[in-house]
């Protein structure tokens, strides 16, 4: 696939110094440390997620997933497609495999552009490695109804729009927390996924083509 200028610019930014944890923490709940019963970074489980970009007229969109009530972790939350690494596969392969399993998207139809900063999720014990990829047309989605209830589509313009960043108070495991979130209409994204998208938002803003 021939890369359009927008995709070339993102790949270049991903290869440069990343915004990193400072950018992630802009969308982190406060206080960040909530009492949990999980593992530490030292014995975390490697996992990977995928931001898959595709064109839509003059827009670029990416896929989110509404997790079902039947999955083991983060039931009902809006997430990026992804999951735990399996034996003898790279983390890139994990991201592509999980996207195929959840959404039916063939790994051969997408091209990886690079990765973002890994993020430790204390509540579930995962060390999540986010990857960015693109495809030149809207993917044909075959949703796994056991894992995924719906597949919200979000534009890069929505991600960059400051008015879509809001805050609310939540009680999480007995602790009152100030929670920033992205309001994408029916999709409200907070927690680890919002932190990953916060860094990607910074990458987009530095391409100068948005």
Coordinates of N, CA and C in Angstrom, one line a residue, residues 19-102:
X19 N 6.1 11.1 23.1 CA 5.7 11.9 24.2 C 5.8 11.2 25.6
X20 N 5.6 9.9 25.6 CA 5.8 9.1 26.8 C 4.8 9.2 27.9
X21 N 5.3 8.9 29.1 CA 4.4 8.8 30.3 C 3.8 10.1 30.7
X22 N 4.5 11.2 30.4 CA 3.9 12.5 30.8 C 2.6 12.8 30.0
X23 N 2.6 12.4 28.7 CA 1.4 12.5 27.9 C 0.3 11.6 28.3
X24 N 0.7 10.3 28.7 CA -0.3 9.4 29.2 C -1.0 9.9 30.4
X25 N -0.2 10.4 31.3 CA -0.7 10.8 32.6 C -1.7 12.0 32.6
X26 N -1.8 12.7 31.5 CA -2.7 13.7 31.3 C -4.2 13.2 31.4
X27 N -4.3 11.9 31.1 CA -5.7 11.3 31.1 C -5.7 10.2 32.2
X28 N -4.8 10.2 33.2 CA -4.8 9.3 34.3 C -5.8 9.7 35.4
X29 N -6.5 8.8 36.0 CA -7.3 9.1 37.2 C -6.5 9.7 38.3
X30 N -7.1 10.5 39.1 CA -6.4 11.1 40.3 C -7.2 10.9 41.5
X31 N -6.6 10.2 42.6 CA -5.2 9.8 42.7 C -5.0 8.6 41.7
X32 N -3.8 8.5 41.2 CA -3.4 7.4 40.3 C -3.3 6.0 41.0
X33 N -2.8 6.0 42.3 CA -2.7 4.8 43.0 C -3.9 4.5 43.8
X34 N -4.7 3.5 43.3 CA -5.9 3.1 44.0 C -5.6 1.7 44.6
X35 N -6.0 1.4 45.8 CA -5.8 0.1 46.4 C -6.3 -1.0 45.5
X36 N -5.4 -1.9 45.1 CA -5.8 -3.1 44.2 C -5.1 -4.3 44.8
X37 N -5.5 -5.4 44.2 CA -5.0 -6.7 44.6 C -4.2 -7.4 43.5
X38 N -3.6 -6.5 42.7 CA -3.0 -7.0 41.5 C -1.5 -7.2 41.7
X39 N -0.9 -7.6 40.5 CA 0.6 -7.8 40.5 C 1.3 -6.5 40.4
X40 N 2.6 -6.6 40.4 CA 3.5 -5.4 40.2 C 4.0 -5.5 38.8
X41 N 4.7 -4.4 38.4 CA 5.3 -4.4 37.0 C 6.3 -5.5 36.8
X42 N 6.9 -6.0 37.9 CA 8.0 -7.0 37.7 C 7.4 -8.3 37.3
X43 N 6.1 -8.6 37.7 CA 5.5 -9.9 37.3 C 4.3 -9.7 36.5
X44 N 4.2 -8.6 35.7 CA 3.1 -8.3 34.9 C 3.0 -9.2 33.7
X45 N 1.8 -9.3 33.1 CA 1.6 -10.1 31.9 C 1.7 -9.2 30.6
X46 N 2.5 -9.6 29.7 CA 2.7 -8.8 28.4 C 1.4 -8.8 27.6
X47 N 1.0 -7.7 27.1 CA -0.2 -7.6 26.2 C 0.0 -6.6 25.2
X48 N -0.9 -6.6 24.2 CA -0.7 -5.6 23.1 C -2.1 -5.2 22.6
X49 N -2.2 -3.9 22.2 CA -3.4 -3.4 21.6 C -3.1 -2.7 20.3
X50 N -4.1 -2.4 19.4 CA -3.8 -1.8 18.1 C -4.7 -0.6 17.9
X51 N -4.1 0.5 17.4 CA -4.8 1.6 16.9 C -4.8 1.4 15.4
X52 N -5.9 1.1 14.7 CA -5.9 0.8 13.3 C -6.6 2.0 12.6
X53 N -5.8 2.7 11.8 CA -6.3 3.9 11.1 C -6.7 3.5 9.7
X54 N -7.8 4.1 9.2 CA -8.3 4.0 7.8 C -9.0 5.2 7.3
X55 N -9.0 5.5 6.0 CA -9.5 6.7 5.5 C -11.0 6.6 5.4
X56 N -11.7 7.8 5.5 CA -13.1 8.0 5.3 C -13.4 9.4 4.8
X57 N -13.5 9.5 3.5 CA -13.5 10.8 2.8 C -12.3 11.6 3.2
X58 N -12.5 12.8 3.8 CA -11.4 13.6 4.2 C -11.0 13.3 5.6
X59 N -11.5 12.3 6.2 CA -11.2 12.0 7.6 C -10.3 10.7 7.7
X60 N -9.8 10.5 8.9 CA -9.1 9.2 9.3 C -9.8 8.7 10.5
X61 N -10.2 7.5 10.5 CA -10.9 6.9 11.6 C -10.1 5.8 12.2
X62 N -10.4 5.4 13.5 CA -9.9 4.2 14.1 C -11.0 3.5 14.9
X63 N -10.7 2.2 15.2 CA -11.7 1.3 15.8 C -11.5 1.2 17.3
X64 N -12.6 1.3 18.0 CA -12.7 0.9 19.4 C -13.6 -0.3 19.6
X65 N -13.5 -0.9 20.7 CA -14.4 -2.1 21.0 C -15.1 -1.8 22.4
X66 N -16.4 -2.1 22.4 CA -17.1 -2.1 23.7 C -17.0 -3.6 24.2
X67 N -16.3 -3.8 25.3 CA -16.1 -5.1 25.8 C -17.4 -5.7 26.4
X68 N -17.6 -6.9 26.2 CA -18.9 -7.5 26.7 C -18.8 -7.8 28.2
X69 N -19.9 -8.3 28.7 CA -19.9 -8.6 30.2 C -19.3 -10.0 30.4
X70 N -19.0 -10.7 29.3 CA -18.5 -12.1 29.4 C -17.0 -12.2 29.4
X71 N -16.2 -11.1 29.1 CA -14.8 -11.2 29.2 C -14.3 -11.1 30.6
X72 N -13.0 -11.5 30.8 CA -12.5 -11.6 32.1 C -12.2 -10.3 32.8
X73 N -11.7 -9.3 31.9 CA -11.2 -8.1 32.5 C -11.9 -6.9 31.8
X74 N -12.2 -5.8 32.6 CA -12.7 -4.5 32.1 C -14.0 -4.7 31.3
X75 N -14.9 -5.5 31.9 CA -16.2 -5.7 31.3 C -17.0 -4.4 31.0
X76 N -17.5 -4.3 29.9 CA -18.4 -3.1 29.5 C -17.6 -1.9 29.2
X77 N -16.3 -1.9 29.3 CA -15.5 -0.7 29.0 C -15.2 -0.5 27.5
X78 N -14.9 0.7 27.1 CA -14.5 0.9 25.7 C -13.0 0.8 25.7
X79 N -12.5 -0.1 24.8 CA -11.1 -0.4 24.7 C -10.6 -0.4 23.3
X80 N -9.3 -0.5 23.1 CA -8.7 -0.8 21.8 C -8.7 -2.3 21.6
X81 N -8.8 -2.8 20.4 CA -8.7 -4.3 20.2 C -7.3 -4.8 20.7
X82 N -7.3 -5.9 21.4 CA -6.0 -6.4 21.9 C -6.2 -7.4 23.0
X83 N -5.1 -7.9 23.5 CA -5.1 -8.9 24.6 C -3.8 -9.4 24.9
X84 N -3.7 -10.5 25.7 CA -2.5 -11.0 26.3 C -1.6 -11.7 25.2
X85 N -0.3 -11.6 25.4 CA 0.6 -12.2 24.5 C 0.6 -13.7 24.7
X86 N 0.7 -14.5 23.6 CA 0.8 -15.9 23.7 C 2.2 -16.4 23.4
X87 N 2.5 -17.6 23.8 CA 3.9 -18.1 23.7 C 4.3 -18.1 22.3
X88 N 5.6 -17.7 22.1 CA 6.3 -17.8 20.8 C 5.7 -16.8 19.8
X89 N 5.1 -15.7 20.2 CA 4.7 -14.7 19.3 C 5.2 -13.3 19.7
X90 N 5.5 -12.5 18.8 CA 6.0 -11.1 19.2 C 4.8 -10.3 19.6
X91 N 5.0 -9.2 20.2 CA 3.9 -8.3 20.7 C 3.2 -7.7 19.5
X92 N 3.9 -7.5 18.4 CA 3.2 -7.0 17.2 C 2.3 -8.1 16.7
X93 N 2.7 -9.3 16.7 CA 1.8 -10.4 16.3 C 0.6 -10.5 17.2
X94 N 0.8 -10.3 18.5 CA -0.3 -10.3 19.5 C -1.3 -9.3 19.1
X95 N -0.9 -8.1 18.8 CA -1.9 -7.0 18.5 C -2.7 -7.4 17.2
X96 N -2.0 -7.9 16.2 CA -2.7 -8.3 15.0 C -3.6 -9.5 15.2
X97 N -3.1 -10.5 15.9 CA -3.9 -11.7 16.2 C -5.2 -11.3 16.9
X98 N -5.0 -10.6 18.0 CA -6.2 -10.2 18.8 C -7.2 -9.4 18.0
X99 N -6.7 -8.5 17.2 CA -7.6 -7.7 16.3 C -8.4 -8.6 15.3
X100 N -7.7 -9.6 14.8 CA -8.4 -10.6 14.0 C -9.4 -11.4 14.7
X101 N -9.0 -11.8 16.0 CA -10.0 -12.7 16.7 C -11.2 -11.9 17.2
X102 N -11.0 -10.6 17.6 CA -12.1 -9.8 18.1 C -13.0 -9.2 16.9

